Amino acid sequence: MLRLIHTQTLINFVLVKQAYIYSSNISMDSNSTNVARFLLADKKYYIRTVWGEDSFELSCSDGKYIWTGSASKGFVENTLKPKGMSTSEFMKITQNALTNQDFTKIKYSYTIEQPPVDLGLTPQDLLFSWFIKLGAQNGNNFALNSTANKKVLQVKCTLPLVKQINPRPMMVTILDWLIDKSSRLELSNQELSENNNQLQSQRDQALAQFSTLVADKKVLELEMYKKVASGSSSPIPIQFTQFPNISFLIFPTTSLTPSFFSSL
């Protein structure tokens, strides 16, 4: 029991961390691996999927046991995929359904149950089903449902999962993936933090320079106004604190009035 608690805690920690750093709309590519937490029948399951171009593997764990199943190209084409839908479109929709649980049940819903006796599975095995809810069909294209009350076409996809006698190898694989993922996310978060600190430093420097220029401008305005008010015709040397190597002269004229300085 102690090992079970530690395993679930580690998996939960990495999955929450992943969700915090990255948005839920991460695009999934072929030949990618993903681990997600699903709540099915009031019980937590951890779903690991490995995706190919037209096939995928699925492993399911409750933190203690492991069930595995695979969908070959033929199984996808002949059993899972609805008639009229392209394989690429089905794989994209299924990948989206199995890598992030749809708690709203608007686009997808899920069940997990023991198999009936006529399927050749044991009572210890599982049937994992996901329901794809499609909206109106446009030609040969299918659209996912987008409203809760709209009548839709519901496609049921079921994958048999066989309980593993020795769950350790798959559990180690899942934990290795989670730890590697956590390390990559930590590195990415560190890089983002460093970039943010650098941008913040540049912003602070720019604001400091701007404040200095504003202060210099006020000093120059006052000096020029005093020169004009005194009737002096001698040139006024101009030099900014931020640019010590640049200087120039301004010759007072009768056109230099207080209104002129306020417009600067």
Coordinates of N, CA and C in Angstrom, one line a residue, residues 84-184:
G84 N -16.7 6.1 -43.7 CA -16.7 7.5 -44.3 C -15.7 8.4 -43.7
M85 N -15.1 8.1 -42.6 CA -14.1 9.0 -42.0 C -12.7 8.5 -42.4
S86 N -11.8 9.4 -42.7 CA -10.5 9.1 -43.1 C -9.7 8.6 -41.9
T87 N -8.7 7.8 -42.2 CA -7.9 7.3 -41.1 C -7.1 8.4 -40.3
S88 N -6.6 9.3 -41.1 CA -5.8 10.5 -40.5 C -6.8 11.3 -39.6
E89 N -8.0 11.5 -40.0 CA -8.9 12.3 -39.2 C -9.3 11.5 -38.0
F90 N -9.6 10.2 -38.1 CA -9.9 9.4 -36.9 C -8.8 9.4 -35.9
M91 N -7.5 9.2 -36.4 CA -6.4 9.2 -35.5 C -6.2 10.5 -34.8
K92 N -6.4 11.6 -35.5 CA -6.3 12.9 -34.8 C -7.3 13.1 -33.7
I93 N -8.6 12.7 -34.0 CA -9.7 12.8 -33.1 C -9.5 11.9 -31.9
T94 N -9.1 10.7 -32.1 CA -8.8 9.7 -31.1 C -7.7 10.1 -30.2
Q95 N -6.6 10.6 -30.8 CA -5.5 11.1 -30.1 C -5.8 12.2 -29.1
N96 N -6.7 13.1 -29.6 CA -7.1 14.2 -28.8 C -8.0 13.7 -27.6
A97 N -8.8 12.6 -27.9 CA -9.7 12.1 -26.9 C -9.0 11.4 -25.8
L98 N -7.9 10.7 -26.1 CA -7.2 9.8 -25.2 C -6.0 10.4 -24.5
T99 N -5.7 11.7 -24.8 CA -4.6 12.3 -24.2 C -5.0 13.4 -23.2
N100 N -6.3 13.8 -23.3 CA -6.9 14.7 -22.3 C -8.3 14.4 -22.1
Q101 N -8.7 14.0 -20.9 CA -10.1 13.7 -20.6 C -11.0 14.9 -20.8
D102 N -12.1 14.6 -21.5 CA -13.1 15.7 -21.7 C -14.2 15.5 -20.6
F103 N -14.0 16.3 -19.5 CA -14.9 16.2 -18.4 C -16.2 16.8 -18.7
T104 N -16.3 17.7 -19.7 CA -17.6 18.2 -20.0 C -18.5 17.2 -20.7
K105 N -17.9 16.2 -21.3 CA -18.7 15.1 -22.1 C -19.4 15.7 -23.3
I106 N -18.9 16.9 -23.7 CA -19.5 17.4 -25.0 C -19.0 16.8 -26.2
K107 N -17.7 16.6 -26.2 CA -17.0 16.0 -27.4 C -16.7 14.5 -27.2
Y108 N -16.4 14.1 -26.0 CA -16.0 12.8 -25.7 C -16.5 12.3 -24.4
S109 N -16.8 11.0 -24.3 CA -17.1 10.4 -23.0 C -16.4 9.0 -22.9
Y110 N -16.4 8.5 -21.7 CA -15.5 7.3 -21.6 C -16.2 6.3 -20.6
T111 N -16.0 5.0 -20.8 CA -16.4 4.0 -19.8 C -15.3 2.9 -19.7
I112 N -15.2 2.3 -18.6 CA -14.3 1.2 -18.4 C -15.0 0.1 -17.6
E113 N -15.0 -1.1 -18.1 CA -15.9 -2.2 -17.5 C -15.2 -3.5 -17.7
Q114 N -15.8 -4.5 -17.0 CA -15.3 -5.9 -17.3 C -16.0 -6.4 -18.5
P115 N -15.2 -7.3 -19.3 CA -15.8 -7.8 -20.5 C -16.8 -8.9 -20.3
P116 N -17.7 -9.0 -21.3 CA -18.6 -10.2 -21.2 C -17.9 -11.5 -21.5
V117 N -18.5 -12.6 -21.1 CA -17.8 -13.9 -21.2 C -17.5 -14.3 -22.7
D118 N -18.3 -13.8 -23.6 CA -18.3 -14.3 -25.0 C -17.1 -13.6 -25.8
L119 N -16.3 -12.8 -25.2 CA -15.3 -12.1 -25.9 C -13.9 -12.9 -25.8
G120 N -13.9 -13.9 -25.0 CA -12.6 -14.6 -24.9 C -11.7 -14.0 -23.9
L121 N -12.1 -13.0 -23.2 CA -11.2 -12.4 -22.2 C -11.6 -12.9 -20.8
T122 N -10.7 -12.6 -19.8 CA -10.9 -13.1 -18.5 C -11.6 -12.0 -17.7
P123 N -12.2 -12.3 -16.6 CA -12.9 -11.3 -15.7 C -11.9 -10.3 -15.2
Q124 N -10.7 -10.6 -15.2 CA -9.7 -9.6 -14.7 C -9.3 -8.6 -15.8
D125 N -9.7 -8.9 -17.0 CA -9.4 -7.9 -18.1 C -10.4 -6.8 -18.1
L126 N -10.2 -5.8 -19.0 CA -11.1 -4.6 -19.1 C -11.4 -4.3 -20.5
L127 N -12.5 -3.6 -20.7 CA -12.9 -3.0 -21.9 C -12.9 -1.5 -21.7
F128 N -12.1 -0.8 -22.4 CA -12.0 0.6 -22.3 C -12.7 1.2 -23.6
S129 N -13.7 2.0 -23.4 CA -14.5 2.6 -24.5 C -14.4 4.1 -24.4
W130 N -14.3 4.7 -25.6 CA -14.5 6.2 -25.7 C -15.5 6.5 -26.8
F131 N -16.3 7.4 -26.5 CA -17.4 7.8 -27.4 C -17.1 9.2 -28.0
I132 N -17.0 9.2 -29.4 CA -16.8 10.4 -30.1 C -18.1 11.0 -30.6
K133 N -18.4 12.2 -30.2 CA -19.6 12.8 -30.5 C -19.4 13.8 -31.6
L134 N -20.0 13.4 -32.8 CA -19.8 14.2 -34.0 C -21.1 15.0 -34.3
G135 N -20.8 16.2 -34.8 CA -21.9 17.1 -35.2 C -22.3 16.8 -36.7
A136 N -22.8 17.9 -37.4 CA -23.2 17.7 -38.7 C -22.1 17.3 -39.6
Q137 N -22.4 16.4 -40.6 CA -21.4 16.0 -41.6 C -21.4 16.9 -42.8
N138 N -20.3 17.4 -43.2 CA -20.2 18.3 -44.3 C -19.4 17.5 -45.4
G139 N -20.2 16.9 -46.4 CA -19.5 16.1 -47.4 C -18.9 14.9 -46.8
N140 N -17.6 14.7 -47.0 CA -16.9 13.6 -46.3 C -16.2 14.0 -45.1
N141 N -16.4 15.2 -44.6 CA -15.8 15.7 -43.4 C -16.7 15.6 -42.2
F142 N -16.1 15.2 -41.1 CA -16.9 15.2 -39.8 C -16.4 16.3 -38.9
A143 N -17.4 16.8 -38.1 CA -17.1 17.9 -37.2 C -17.4 17.4 -35.8
L144 N -16.6 17.7 -34.8 CA -16.8 17.4 -33.5 C -18.0 18.2 -32.9
N145 N -18.8 17.6 -32.0 CA -19.8 18.4 -31.4 C -19.3 19.6 -30.6
S146 N -20.0 20.7 -30.6 CA -19.6 21.9 -29.9 C -20.6 22.4 -28.9
T147 N -21.8 21.8 -28.8 CA -22.8 22.2 -27.8 C -23.3 21.0 -27.0
A148 N -23.8 21.3 -25.8 CA -24.2 20.3 -24.9 C -25.6 19.7 -25.3
N149 N -26.4 20.5 -25.8 CA -27.8 20.0 -26.1 C -28.1 19.6 -27.5
K150 N -27.2 19.7 -28.4 CA -27.4 19.4 -29.8 C -27.4 17.9 -30.0
K151 N -28.3 17.4 -30.8 CA -28.4 16.0 -31.2 C -27.2 15.7 -32.1
V152 N -26.4 14.6 -31.7 CA -25.2 14.4 -32.5 C -25.2 12.9 -32.8
L153 N -24.3 12.5 -33.7 CA -23.9 11.2 -34.0 C -22.8 10.7 -33.0
Q154 N -23.1 9.7 -32.3 CA -22.1 9.2 -31.3 C -21.5 7.9 -31.8
V155 N -20.2 7.9 -31.9 CA -19.4 6.8 -32.4 C -18.7 6.1 -31.2
K156 N -19.0 4.8 -30.9 CA -18.4 4.1 -29.8 C -17.2 3.3 -30.3
C157 N -16.0 3.6 -29.6 CA -14.8 2.8 -30.0 C -14.4 2.1 -28.7
T158 N -14.1 0.8 -28.8 CA -13.8 -0.1 -27.7 C -12.5 -0.8 -27.9
L159 N -11.6 -0.8 -26.9 CA -10.3 -1.5 -27.0 C -10.2 -2.4 -25.9
P160 N -10.0 -3.7 -26.1 CA -9.8 -4.7 -25.0 C -8.5 -4.5 -24.4
L161 N -8.4 -4.5 -23.1 CA -7.2 -4.4 -22.3 C -7.0 -5.6 -21.5
V162 N -5.8 -6.2 -21.6 CA -5.4 -7.5 -20.9 C -4.6 -7.1 -19.7
K163 N -5.0 -7.7 -18.6 CA -4.3 -7.5 -17.3 C -2.9 -8.2 -17.4
Q164 N -1.9 -7.4 -17.0 CA -0.5 -8.0 -17.1 C -0.2 -8.7 -15.8
I165 N 0.4 -9.9 -16.0 CA 0.8 -10.7 -14.8 C 1.9 -10.0 -14.0
N166 N 2.8 -9.5 -14.7 CA 3.9 -8.7 -14.1 C 3.8 -7.2 -14.5
P167 N 3.2 -6.4 -13.6 CA 3.0 -5.0 -14.0 C 4.3 -4.2 -13.9
R168 N 5.4 -4.7 -13.3 CA 6.5 -3.9 -13.0 C 7.2 -3.3 -14.3
P169 N 7.4 -4.0 -15.4 CA 8.1 -3.4 -16.5 C 7.3 -2.2 -17.1
M170 N 6.0 -2.3 -17.2 CA 5.3 -1.2 -17.7 C 5.2 0.0 -16.7
M171 N 5.1 -0.4 -15.4 CA 5.1 0.7 -14.4 C 6.4 1.5 -14.4
V172 N 7.5 0.7 -14.6 CA 8.8 1.4 -14.7 C 8.9 2.3 -15.9
T173 N 8.3 1.8 -17.0 CA 8.3 2.6 -18.2 C 7.6 3.9 -18.1
I174 N 6.4 3.8 -17.4 CA 5.6 5.0 -17.2 C 6.3 5.9 -16.3
L175 N 6.9 5.4 -15.2 CA 7.6 6.3 -14.2 C 8.8 6.9 -14.9
D176 N 9.6 6.2 -15.7 CA 10.7 6.8 -16.4 C 10.3 7.9 -17.3
W177 N 9.2 7.7 -18.0 CA 8.7 8.7 -18.9 C 8.3 10.0 -18.1
L178 N 7.6 9.8 -17.0 CA 7.1 10.9 -16.2 C 8.3 11.7 -15.6
I179 N 9.3 11.0 -15.1 CA 10.5 11.6 -14.6 C 11.2 12.4 -15.7
D180 N 11.4 11.8 -16.9 CA 12.0 12.5 -18.0 C 11.2 13.7 -18.4
K181 N 9.9 13.6 -18.4 CA 9.0 14.7 -18.7 C 9.2 15.8 -17.7
S182 N 9.2 15.4 -16.4 CA 9.4 16.4 -15.4 C 10.7 17.2 -15.5
S183 N 11.7 16.5 -15.9 CA 13.0 17.1 -16.0 C 13.0 18.1 -17.2
R184 N 12.4 17.7 -18.3 CA 12.3 18.6 -19.5 C 11.4 19.8 -19.1

